[in-house]
Amino acid sequence: MSNEVTRFQDPGLPEHAHRKSDHDAIAANRAERQVAILFLLSAVGTIGTIASYILIDSKKFIYLPILGDTNAQQLALGTGLAASLFFIGIAAVHWAKTLMPDQEVIAERHEFRSSDEDRADFVTTVKERAGAAGLGRRSLIKRTMGVALGLIGLSPLVLLRDLGPLPKNDLSTTDWSAGVRLVTDPGDRPIKPSDLEVGAVAQVLPALPQGTERTLENIGKDAVLLIRIRPEEFNLDAERLSWTHDGIIAFSKICSHMGCAVALYEQQTKHLLCPCHQSTFDVTRAAKVIFGPAARPLPQLALTLDSEGYLVAKQGFTEPIGPSFWERNSA
Amino acid sequence: MKKSERVAGNVASYIDDRTGAAGWAKKNLTKVFPDHWSFMLGEIALYSFIILLLSGTFLTFWFDPSQQEVIYNGTYAPLSHVSMSASYASTLHISFDVRGGLLMRQIHHWAALIFMAAIVVHLLRVFFTGAFRKPREANWLIGIGLLTLGIVEGFLGYSLPDDLLSGTGIRIAEAIIQAIPVVGSYLSFFAFGGAFPGHVFIPRIYIVHVLLLPGIFLALITVHLMLVWYQKHTQYPGPGRKETNVVGYPLMPVYMAKAGGFFFIVFGVTAFLGAVASINPIWLYGPYTPGQISAGSQPDWYMGWLDGLVRMAPPLETHAFGHTISWNILIPGLIIPGILFTGMALYPFIESWMSRDNREHHLLDRPRNVPNRTALGAMSLSFMIISLANGGNDIIATHFHLTINGIMWFTRFGLFIVPPIVFIITKRICLSLQRADREIVLHGRETGRLVMTPEGEFLEVHEELTPEKKWTLTQHEQPAALTAPSEDANGTRSKAGIKGKVRARMSEAHVEQITSPTATEAHELEGGHH
Amino acid sequence: MRLSNFRRKKIAGPVLVVTALLTVGSAFSIASALPSAQRTEVSAQSTLVDEGKQIFLKGCSSCHGLNAEGGAVAPSLIGVGAAAVDFQVGTGRMPMADMSQQAMRKKPVYDATQTAALAAYVASLAPGPAAVDSASLTWERDGNVAQGGELFRTNCAMCHNFAAQGGALTNGKYAPSLMGVEPQHIYEAMITGPQSMPKFSDKTITPAEKLSIIKWIKSAQSEPAIGGASLGRVGPVTEGLLVWTLGLGLLIGIAVWLATKAR
């Protein structure tokens, strides 16, 4: 036995197997009719689409299993359009498969690499031309061109400066300050402690000065959640406890992680959950993070009462609300 | 001559008289394309893109990309007299007061989801079959670029209606921008024209969504297709299929009919989805305001893995010298995606480096024959799927009676534990499949028929494979591992030496395989039987 | 719908008994469900409160204590008011089937009269919010659906989802779907704060606003499939699922057909 190992050999492209429609005129005619029917179905789809656009009342609903009460026009337009497109496609493919030549052909490939002479010529040409431009010799031109091209991208960047104002301290401030009343969102009604039972929550915003319209930018910074629990359930240090009023505690509703509204309050566990990334905060411990990606508690808003007995902020937030940013200067 | 032939002839000469393109056209009209279902995946993406252009243009006729506040007084009663942005109001108008408007919105959105899904399956096909190898590395890079831009384009698109869900998404995007060290808050204020949400963001992303990115898409897709055209399509191995040829059907008429027909089919299926299945019902979400939120706020699926990563991130922030760095945002939101996409982009170059393979490849690999690459792909896929699952953990929790905390802990650990296990298992599976190939090439296929020998023994009849099948199962190359360069005379490790060792180690893992059977072996076995 | 109503009426009795027997895990509730039905006839002339107390002692006291003072596994009911009883018992949450994370909505164990008696008893212990009479809830007439939507999105959607389909809370708890919940029970839930749900005081969300919320929930519930199959109204997750299964499934299936040779 020889030591030569022979691999299996490529038997080459298998012989072409003819289709029924290749040699059977009846089969070929049948295929032609099938293609024709498919094209006609598409035409029917188009007519159906146009008819339903004109004839079906856009307010009409019909009951269908699985879908439920469905808008008749939307459904008819859609299925009509779908049929008109789909059947053209199916017809074309069926035509190609049954009636167009299905003998596989072989095309040769050539390596992309050019011949060695061509490549050498190419390199020479590049060198020659570059030399003609003097790129190698005139280094002053080369360097200054580098400087010019390197800088050219800066001007459009500078021109983008006016896209927006500088942040200044905007990320660190809110509309809350000493004496600002808490009002309901929506409704703008001031709140007395007696308005909240133990176990109650309220979504609140600061009362804005007369004549000021509340914008989404305001809400994005000011939204606060007001919660009342039994005072003995708090587990707070003296300062934070003094920020509460008779079991009522307030936190910024803007998540300290990525700014979603953390308003999902579980009354029994006293946990606040952010529905975006599931950071969980413990209300009794000044919104300490007990689960999830948030790294900081929600800022707490100090509360007190005004002369008329309404809840007001004792002071503004003592730290920036919302997600972190580079200039933020507190843990 | 038939009339149709005469007309065709006239058209051809009209064009050639003016362009001299006859030679070029003749060559290209008979260009050969191999036929395989997996070669249609990229076409699904291409056709969805065309559908997106068409349906998107329709939507622009009514959409008003403005964040000016308006009071809604259209036909959808549950939002009557609610204050909202003009972009939200005009999306409601398209949905309820333009006939077929909702259909087009739904077609547009379904097409976007299909577009992204098709890009992903196309990418997986290219990866697992090794179609990215020389000379197609550039097209691989363009593909990664298209995938990345697709994610951005999709995000911008669903952010345009300014509904509660997408507004929440923008809020999160703003937090990611804001978290970038040093320049974050500046970038955010420039992007939003001031404090979030401002009045300029939607008009700005609108022009990016409808002009800038589609333009870049068109350019990249054109180059992508031209390269496919010029370099000719890869093909699966089989009888008659060589590195030096391409076997398939000519462009005209077969491939034209099939590919053209498939465009209509993709459009038809998308329209069907748009007709029967609701997508992004923005009227139920309500207009965006930062003080509201809905349970189960998720992005579209192609962003879901990112959201899942962000959800499972540990609560890490650094506070030092009066500055804050949010690792809980930077790591899952920028660093991990950066590593993943860079790694993906570099893979063709890494593979060619470690196998010292600088040749052209036009025959595709059967995934089992390159176990290491297949296992690497499966591993990365499992990483993405775990992240994606965590992105929908609240929906999974409520529908399968699990806890979000449980799913979160499972994915936090699973993200590190599962992918390596998937790698090992996939590699094992590939090697067993190779072993099975070897088995049936040498011993034939089990037929399940039992015969009794004259001695009274029962034997299962094995059917010998056809020469075509044998060739398909054994045609692949089986390169040997590179050897590490020997140490210097004095035994010190040079930098190049370490690099060489790493390379040899990688190459060793890469070529792990079951020896392919040969005709000689088969012959010897046959000799033994008789 | 009509068919299921008919069935429900016809076999309501047996089903009640069977479900009680099968699902009620703890001994106390099995003990209460059957005899209480007979008891109602016997004590027909006693006052509502006495009757309620009897039901309570049989069915509730093993967890909530003989005087409703609460116990290790159940809270005190003193001061929770008739509204809480009407909600918890009327929606079938109480008595609990088992000591699971959260009481689930199910078929009520007690009928309307028994529930009223229980409510009267608990209300007699200490003042609390009164049960809501469904006739007095004029949400259809007085509610404003758009205002209700805004209130819902600010106060309810974070737990119950944008279309009131329910959502996940921490550690396996969940906010239930509000589809098919009686308006009176929605109202009572808002004023009593059952289980994880906080209370929504009348001063922060006025009774008129509460009617608007109910109207919006009912409008969302009866909203037809405007764009086709609703996919559960849970957002992009099911949309993604559909695209990967039906969407790509169909397209790849057709691609396979397209690339097979005709015979």
PDB file of C-alpha atoms in Angstrom, chain B residues 293-513:
ATOM      1  CA  ILE B 293     -43.954  57.442  32.864  1.00  0.00           C
ATOM      2  CA  SER B 294     -45.497  54.130  31.915  1.00  0.00           C
ATOM      3  CA  ALA B 295     -44.751  50.729  33.385  1.00  0.00           C
ATOM      4  CA  GLY B 296     -42.813  48.595  30.936  1.00  0.00           C
ATOM      5  CA  SER B 297     -41.000  51.416  29.137  1.00  0.00           C
ATOM      6  CA  GLN B 298     -38.724  49.750  26.600  1.00  0.00           C
ATOM      7  CA  PRO B 299     -37.027  50.738  23.373  1.00  0.00           C
ATOM      8  CA  ASP B 300     -37.508  48.897  20.085  1.00  0.00           C
ATOM      9  CA  TRP B 301     -35.818  45.500  19.997  1.00  0.00           C
ATOM     10  CA  TYR B 302     -32.574  46.578  18.322  1.00  0.00           C
ATOM     11  CA  MET B 303     -31.937  48.957  21.250  1.00  0.00           C
ATOM     12  CA  GLY B 304     -33.263  46.496  23.831  1.00  0.00           C
ATOM     13  CA  TRP B 305     -29.897  44.873  24.486  1.00  0.00           C
ATOM     14  CA  LEU B 306     -28.476  48.299  25.360  1.00  0.00           C
ATOM     15  CA  ASP B 307     -31.332  48.985  27.752  1.00  0.00           C
ATOM     16  CA  GLY B 308     -30.852  45.519  29.242  1.00  0.00           C
ATOM     17  CA  LEU B 309     -27.172  46.231  29.854  1.00  0.00           C
ATOM     18  CA  VAL B 310     -27.998  49.569  31.449  1.00  0.00           C
ATOM     19  CA  ARG B 311     -30.557  47.889  33.713  1.00  0.00           C
ATOM     20  CA  MET B 312     -28.114  45.297  34.991  1.00  0.00           C
ATOM     21  CA  ALA B 313     -25.210  47.706  35.505  1.00  0.00           C
ATOM     22  CA  PRO B 314     -23.885  47.927  39.060  1.00  0.00           C
ATOM     23  CA  PRO B 315     -24.608  51.190  40.933  1.00  0.00           C
ATOM     24  CA  LEU B 316     -21.150  52.702  40.449  1.00  0.00           C
ATOM     25  CA  GLU B 317     -20.252  56.363  40.397  1.00  0.00           C
ATOM     26  CA  THR B 318     -16.991  58.101  41.169  1.00  0.00           C
ATOM     27  CA  HIS B 319     -17.112  61.380  43.065  1.00  0.00           C
ATOM     28  CA  ALA B 320     -13.747  63.073  43.265  1.00  0.00           C
ATOM     29  CA  PHE B 321     -12.309  66.580  43.107  1.00  0.00           C
ATOM     30  CA  GLY B 322     -15.736  68.082  42.650  1.00  0.00           C
ATOM     31  CA  HIS B 323     -16.586  65.942  39.651  1.00  0.00           C
ATOM     32  CA  THR B 324     -18.797  62.957  39.017  1.00  0.00           C
ATOM     33  CA  ILE B 325     -18.248  60.051  36.641  1.00  0.00           C
ATOM     34  CA  SER B 326     -21.224  57.722  36.161  1.00  0.00           C
ATOM     35  CA  TRP B 327     -19.802  54.289  35.461  1.00  0.00           C
ATOM     36  CA  ASN B 328     -23.322  52.903  35.748  1.00  0.00           C
ATOM     37  CA  ILE B 329     -24.103  54.758  32.508  1.00  0.00           C
ATOM     38  CA  LEU B 330     -20.728  54.882  30.744  1.00  0.00           C
ATOM     39  CA  ILE B 331     -19.907  51.176  31.029  1.00  0.00           C
ATOM     40  CA  PRO B 332     -23.156  49.715  29.673  1.00  0.00           C
ATOM     41  CA  GLY B 333     -24.085  52.688  27.503  1.00  0.00           C
ATOM     42  CA  LEU B 334     -20.818  53.506  25.747  1.00  0.00           C
ATOM     43  CA  ILE B 335     -17.881  51.300  26.746  1.00  0.00           C
ATOM     44  CA  ILE B 336     -19.363  47.819  26.274  1.00  0.00           C
ATOM     45  CA  PRO B 337     -21.118  48.684  22.981  1.00  0.00           C
ATOM     46  CA  GLY B 338     -17.851  50.281  21.835  1.00  0.00           C
ATOM     47  CA  ILE B 339     -15.875  47.139  22.602  1.00  0.00           C
ATOM     48  CA  LEU B 340     -18.485  44.884  20.997  1.00  0.00           C
ATOM     49  CA  PHE B 341     -18.710  46.829  17.754  1.00  0.00           C
ATOM     50  CA  THR B 342     -14.953  47.395  17.495  1.00  0.00           C
ATOM     51  CA  GLY B 343     -14.312  43.708  18.097  1.00  0.00           C
ATOM     52  CA  MET B 344     -16.863  42.787  15.476  1.00  0.00           C
ATOM     53  CA  ALA B 345     -15.313  45.184  12.968  1.00  0.00           C
ATOM     54  CA  LEU B 346     -11.793  43.907  13.593  1.00  0.00           C
ATOM     55  CA  TYR B 347     -12.616  40.205  13.542  1.00  0.00           C
ATOM     56  CA  PRO B 348     -11.725  39.548   9.864  1.00  0.00           C
ATOM     57  CA  PHE B 349      -8.311  41.083  10.417  1.00  0.00           C
ATOM     58  CA  ILE B 350      -7.744  39.164  13.644  1.00  0.00           C
ATOM     59  CA  GLU B 351      -8.648  35.877  12.009  1.00  0.00           C
ATOM     60  CA  SER B 352      -6.425  36.466   9.013  1.00  0.00           C
ATOM     61  CA  TRP B 353      -3.564  37.514  11.318  1.00  0.00           C
ATOM     62  CA  MET B 354      -3.756  34.512  13.573  1.00  0.00           C
ATOM     63  CA  SER B 355      -4.034  32.026  10.749  1.00  0.00           C
ATOM     64  CA  ARG B 356      -1.501  33.814   8.538  1.00  0.00           C
ATOM     65  CA  ASP B 357      -4.089  33.432   5.815  1.00  0.00           C
ATOM     66  CA  ASN B 358      -3.695  36.056   3.156  1.00  0.00           C
ATOM     67  CA  ARG B 359      -5.415  34.276   0.295  1.00  0.00           C
ATOM     68  CA  GLU B 360      -8.711  35.083  -1.374  1.00  0.00           C
ATOM     69  CA  HIS B 361     -11.705  33.033  -0.268  1.00  0.00           C
ATOM     70  CA  HIS B 362     -14.803  32.681  -2.395  1.00  0.00           C
ATOM     71  CA  LEU B 363     -16.020  29.309  -1.169  1.00  0.00           C
ATOM     72  CA  LEU B 364     -17.927  29.615   2.074  1.00  0.00           C
ATOM     73  CA  ASP B 365     -17.146  27.618   5.179  1.00  0.00           C
ATOM     74  CA  ARG B 366     -19.637  25.199   6.587  1.00  0.00           C
ATOM     75  CA  PRO B 367     -19.900  26.588  10.149  1.00  0.00           C
ATOM     76  CA  ARG B 368     -19.015  23.215  11.685  1.00  0.00           C
ATOM     77  CA  ASN B 369     -15.702  23.158   9.869  1.00  0.00           C
ATOM     78  CA  VAL B 370     -14.466  26.262  11.682  1.00  0.00           C
ATOM     79  CA  PRO B 371     -15.504  25.376  15.235  1.00  0.00           C
ATOM     80  CA  ASN B 372     -13.683  28.184  16.943  1.00  0.00           C
ATOM     81  CA  ARG B 373     -15.247  30.934  14.853  1.00  0.00           C
ATOM     82  CA  THR B 374     -18.695  29.379  15.104  1.00  0.00           C
ATOM     83  CA  ALA B 375     -18.348  29.066  18.861  1.00  0.00           C
ATOM     84  CA  LEU B 376     -17.177  32.668  19.111  1.00  0.00           C
ATOM     85  CA  GLY B 377     -20.231  33.806  17.137  1.00  0.00           C
ATOM     86  CA  ALA B 378     -22.616  31.753  19.238  1.00  0.00           C
ATOM     87  CA  MET B 379     -20.984  33.110  22.370  1.00  0.00           C
ATOM     88  CA  SER B 380     -21.421  36.731  21.288  1.00  0.00           C
ATOM     89  CA  LEU B 381     -24.978  35.999  20.260  1.00  0.00           C
ATOM     90  CA  SER B 382     -25.766  34.556  23.692  1.00  0.00           C
ATOM     91  CA  PHE B 383     -24.331  37.714  25.275  1.00  0.00           C
ATOM     92  CA  MET B 384     -26.669  39.848  23.186  1.00  0.00           C
ATOM     93  CA  ILE B 385     -29.687  37.642  23.846  1.00  0.00           C
ATOM     94  CA  ILE B 386     -29.141  37.740  27.618  1.00  0.00           C
ATOM     95  CA  SER B 387     -28.840  41.531  27.498  1.00  0.00           C
ATOM     96  CA  LEU B 388     -31.930  41.758  25.309  1.00  0.00           C
ATOM     97  CA  ALA B 389     -33.909  39.529  27.676  1.00  0.00           C
ATOM     98  CA  ASN B 390     -33.023  41.799  30.577  1.00  0.00           C
ATOM     99  CA  GLY B 391     -34.213  44.752  28.500  1.00  0.00           C
ATOM    100  CA  GLY B 392     -37.701  43.231  28.667  1.00  0.00           C
ATOM    101  CA  ASN B 393     -37.412  41.806  32.165  1.00  0.00           C
ATOM    102  CA  ASP B 394     -40.548  43.561  33.435  1.00  0.00           C
ATOM    103  CA  ILE B 395     -42.704  42.140  30.632  1.00  0.00           C
ATOM    104  CA  ILE B 396     -41.127  38.704  31.099  1.00  0.00           C
ATOM    105  CA  ALA B 397     -41.738  38.958  34.848  1.00  0.00           C
ATOM    106  CA  THR B 398     -45.436  39.754  34.568  1.00  0.00           C
ATOM    107  CA  HIS B 399     -46.130  37.228  31.803  1.00  0.00           C
ATOM    108  CA  PHE B 400     -44.202  34.292  33.255  1.00  0.00           C
ATOM    109  CA  HIS B 401     -44.747  35.032  36.955  1.00  0.00           C
ATOM    110  CA  LEU B 402     -41.101  35.749  37.664  1.00  0.00           C
ATOM    111  CA  THR B 403     -39.571  38.628  39.580  1.00  0.00           C
ATOM    112  CA  ILE B 404     -37.687  41.481  37.967  1.00  0.00           C
ATOM    113  CA  ASN B 405     -35.101  41.185  40.726  1.00  0.00           C
ATOM    114  CA  GLY B 406     -34.634  37.496  39.992  1.00  0.00           C
ATOM    115  CA  ILE B 407     -34.248  38.055  36.249  1.00  0.00           C
ATOM    116  CA  MET B 408     -31.847  40.896  36.912  1.00  0.00           C
ATOM    117  CA  TRP B 409     -29.615  38.756  39.144  1.00  0.00           C
ATOM    118  CA  PHE B 410     -29.806  35.890  36.683  1.00  0.00           C
ATOM    119  CA  THR B 411     -28.696  38.084  33.803  1.00  0.00           C
ATOM    120  CA  ARG B 412     -26.055  39.876  35.887  1.00  0.00           C
ATOM    121  CA  PHE B 413     -24.317  36.570  36.486  1.00  0.00           C
ATOM    122  CA  GLY B 414     -25.515  34.930  33.287  1.00  0.00           C
ATOM    123  CA  LEU B 415     -23.824  37.594  31.196  1.00  0.00           C
ATOM    124  CA  PHE B 416     -20.452  36.302  32.403  1.00  0.00           C
ATOM    125  CA  ILE B 417     -21.259  32.622  32.892  1.00  0.00           C
ATOM    126  CA  VAL B 418     -23.456  31.689  29.936  1.00  0.00           C
ATOM    127  CA  PRO B 419     -21.337  32.922  26.975  1.00  0.00           C
ATOM    128  CA  PRO B 420     -18.255  30.830  27.869  1.00  0.00           C
ATOM    129  CA  ILE B 421     -20.483  27.791  28.353  1.00  0.00           C
ATOM    130  CA  VAL B 422     -22.117  28.473  24.994  1.00  0.00           C
ATOM    131  CA  PHE B 423     -18.641  28.715  23.473  1.00  0.00           C
ATOM    132  CA  ILE B 424     -17.572  25.334  24.822  1.00  0.00           C
ATOM    133  CA  ILE B 425     -20.835  23.614  23.910  1.00  0.00           C
ATOM    134  CA  THR B 426     -20.905  25.063  20.394  1.00  0.00           C
ATOM    135  CA  LYS B 427     -17.349  24.016  19.774  1.00  0.00           C
ATOM    136  CA  ARG B 428     -18.146  20.518  20.977  1.00  0.00           C
ATOM    137  CA  ILE B 429     -21.221  20.377  18.766  1.00  0.00           C
ATOM    138  CA  CYS B 430     -19.185  21.463  15.740  1.00  0.00           C
ATOM    139  CA  LEU B 431     -16.570  18.804  16.412  1.00  0.00           C
ATOM    140  CA  SER B 432     -19.234  16.122  16.839  1.00  0.00           C
ATOM    141  CA  LEU B 433     -20.820  17.197  13.586  1.00  0.00           C
ATOM    142  CA  GLN B 434     -17.431  16.863  11.906  1.00  0.00           C
ATOM    143  CA  ARG B 435     -17.114  13.421  13.450  1.00  0.00           C
ATOM    144  CA  ALA B 436     -20.564  12.540  12.143  1.00  0.00           C
ATOM    145  CA  ASP B 437     -19.544  13.747   8.676  1.00  0.00           C
ATOM    146  CA  ARG B 438     -16.473  11.571   8.845  1.00  0.00           C
ATOM    147  CA  GLU B 439     -18.558   8.637   9.956  1.00  0.00           C
ATOM    148  CA  ILE B 440     -21.061   8.808   7.119  1.00  0.00           C
ATOM    149  CA  VAL B 441     -18.422   9.448   4.492  1.00  0.00           C
ATOM    150  CA  LEU B 442     -16.536   6.321   5.529  1.00  0.00           C
ATOM    151  CA  HIS B 443     -19.404   4.057   6.531  1.00  0.00           C
ATOM    152  CA  GLY B 444     -22.372   5.425   4.659  1.00  0.00           C
ATOM    153  CA  ARG B 445     -25.701   6.633   5.916  1.00  0.00           C
ATOM    154  CA  GLU B 446     -27.723   4.513   8.338  1.00  0.00           C
ATOM    155  CA  THR B 447     -30.837   3.385   6.541  1.00  0.00           C
ATOM    156  CA  GLY B 448     -32.633   1.855   9.509  1.00  0.00           C
ATOM    157  CA  ARG B 449     -33.104  -1.389   7.545  1.00  0.00           C
ATOM    158  CA  LEU B 450     -31.869  -4.529   9.294  1.00  0.00           C
ATOM    159  CA  VAL B 451     -30.738  -7.622   7.435  1.00  0.00           C
ATOM    160  CA  MET B 452     -29.779 -10.988   8.804  1.00  0.00           C
ATOM    161  CA  THR B 453     -26.432 -12.373   7.742  1.00  0.00           C
ATOM    162  CA  PRO B 454     -26.128 -16.086   6.896  1.00  0.00           C
ATOM    163  CA  GLU B 455     -24.476 -16.471  10.309  1.00  0.00           C
ATOM    164  CA  GLY B 456     -27.643 -15.207  11.957  1.00  0.00           C
ATOM    165  CA  GLU B 457     -26.286 -11.788  12.918  1.00  0.00           C
ATOM    166  CA  PHE B 458     -28.337  -8.679  12.390  1.00  0.00           C
ATOM    167  CA  LEU B 459     -26.660  -5.836  10.568  1.00  0.00           C
ATOM    168  CA  GLU B 460     -27.982  -2.435   9.677  1.00  0.00           C
ATOM    169  CA  VAL B 461     -27.698  -1.631   6.022  1.00  0.00           C
ATOM    170  CA  HIS B 462     -25.513   1.405   5.393  1.00  0.00           C
ATOM    171  CA  GLU B 463     -26.066   3.299   2.219  1.00  0.00           C
ATOM    172  CA  GLU B 464     -22.957   4.679   0.612  1.00  0.00           C
ATOM    173  CA  LEU B 465     -22.954   8.417  -0.032  1.00  0.00           C
ATOM    174  CA  THR B 466     -22.921   9.752  -3.554  1.00  0.00           C
ATOM    175  CA  PRO B 467     -19.572  11.098  -4.789  1.00  0.00           C
ATOM    176  CA  GLU B 468     -21.159  14.584  -4.768  1.00  0.00           C
ATOM    177  CA  LYS B 469     -22.064  14.311  -1.103  1.00  0.00           C
ATOM    178  CA  LYS B 470     -18.679  12.865  -0.198  1.00  0.00           C
ATOM    179  CA  TRP B 471     -16.975  15.770  -1.916  1.00  0.00           C
ATOM    180  CA  THR B 472     -19.168  18.341  -0.167  1.00  0.00           C
ATOM    181  CA  LEU B 473     -18.340  16.856   3.229  1.00  0.00           C
ATOM    182  CA  THR B 474     -14.599  16.586   2.668  1.00  0.00           C
ATOM    183  CA  GLN B 475     -13.661  19.452   0.368  1.00  0.00           C
ATOM    184  CA  HIS B 476     -12.646  21.916   3.083  1.00  0.00           C
ATOM    185  CA  GLU B 477      -9.048  22.710   3.899  1.00  0.00           C
ATOM    186  CA  GLN B 478      -7.651  21.588   7.197  1.00  0.00           C
ATOM    187  CA  PRO B 479      -4.757  23.900   7.963  1.00  0.00           C
ATOM    188  CA  ALA B 480      -2.266  22.996  10.645  1.00  0.00           C
ATOM    189  CA  ALA B 481      -1.660  25.291  13.597  1.00  0.00           C
ATOM    190  CA  LEU B 482       1.106  27.832  13.389  1.00  0.00           C
ATOM    191  CA  THR B 483       4.064  27.016  15.568  1.00  0.00           C
ATOM    192  CA  ALA B 484       5.385  29.446  18.125  1.00  0.00           C
ATOM    193  CA  PRO B 485       8.746  30.938  17.241  1.00  0.00           C
ATOM    194  CA  SER B 486      11.471  29.332  19.307  1.00  0.00           C
ATOM    195  CA  GLU B 487      12.998  31.358  22.105  1.00  0.00           C
ATOM    196  CA  ASP B 488      16.111  33.402  21.557  1.00  0.00           C
ATOM    197  CA  ALA B 489      19.451  31.813  22.116  1.00  0.00           C
ATOM    198  CA  ASN B 490      19.828  33.455  25.497  1.00  0.00           C
ATOM    199  CA  GLY B 491      16.287  32.478  26.533  1.00  0.00           C
ATOM    200  CA  THR B 492      14.927  35.991  26.919  1.00  0.00           C
ATOM    201  CA  ARG B 493      11.489  36.669  25.612  1.00  0.00           C
ATOM    202  CA  SER B 494      11.426  39.322  22.983  1.00  0.00           C
ATOM    203  CA  LYS B 495       8.279  41.316  22.379  1.00  0.00           C
ATOM    204  CA  ALA B 496       7.916  39.635  19.023  1.00  0.00           C
ATOM    205  CA  GLY B 497       8.310  36.298  20.775  1.00  0.00           C
ATOM    206  CA  ILE B 498       5.321  36.938  23.023  1.00  0.00           C
ATOM    207  CA  LYS B 499       3.284  38.122  20.081  1.00  0.00           C
ATOM    208  CA  GLY B 500       4.247  34.982  18.214  1.00  0.00           C
ATOM    209  CA  LYS B 501       3.213  32.820  21.129  1.00  0.00           C
ATOM    210  CA  VAL B 502      -0.150  34.492  21.407  1.00  0.00           C
ATOM    211  CA  ARG B 503      -0.589  34.051  17.710  1.00  0.00           C
ATOM    212  CA  ALA B 504       0.381  30.393  17.856  1.00  0.00           C
ATOM    213  CA  ARG B 505      -1.958  29.789  20.775  1.00  0.00           C
ATOM    214  CA  MET B 506      -4.845  31.496  18.976  1.00  0.00           C
ATOM    215  CA  SER B 507      -4.098  29.633  15.799  1.00  0.00           C
ATOM    216  CA  GLU B 508      -4.017  26.355  17.699  1.00  0.00           C
ATOM    217  CA  ALA B 509      -7.510  27.010  19.079  1.00  0.00           C
ATOM    218  CA  HIS B 510      -8.662  28.130  15.662  1.00  0.00           C
ATOM    219  CA  VAL B 511      -7.703  24.982  13.796  1.00  0.00           C
ATOM    220  CA  GLU B 512      -8.953  22.427  16.317  1.00  0.00           C
ATOM    221  CA  GLN B 513     -10.773  19.890  14.189  1.00  0.00           C
TER     222      GLN B 513
END
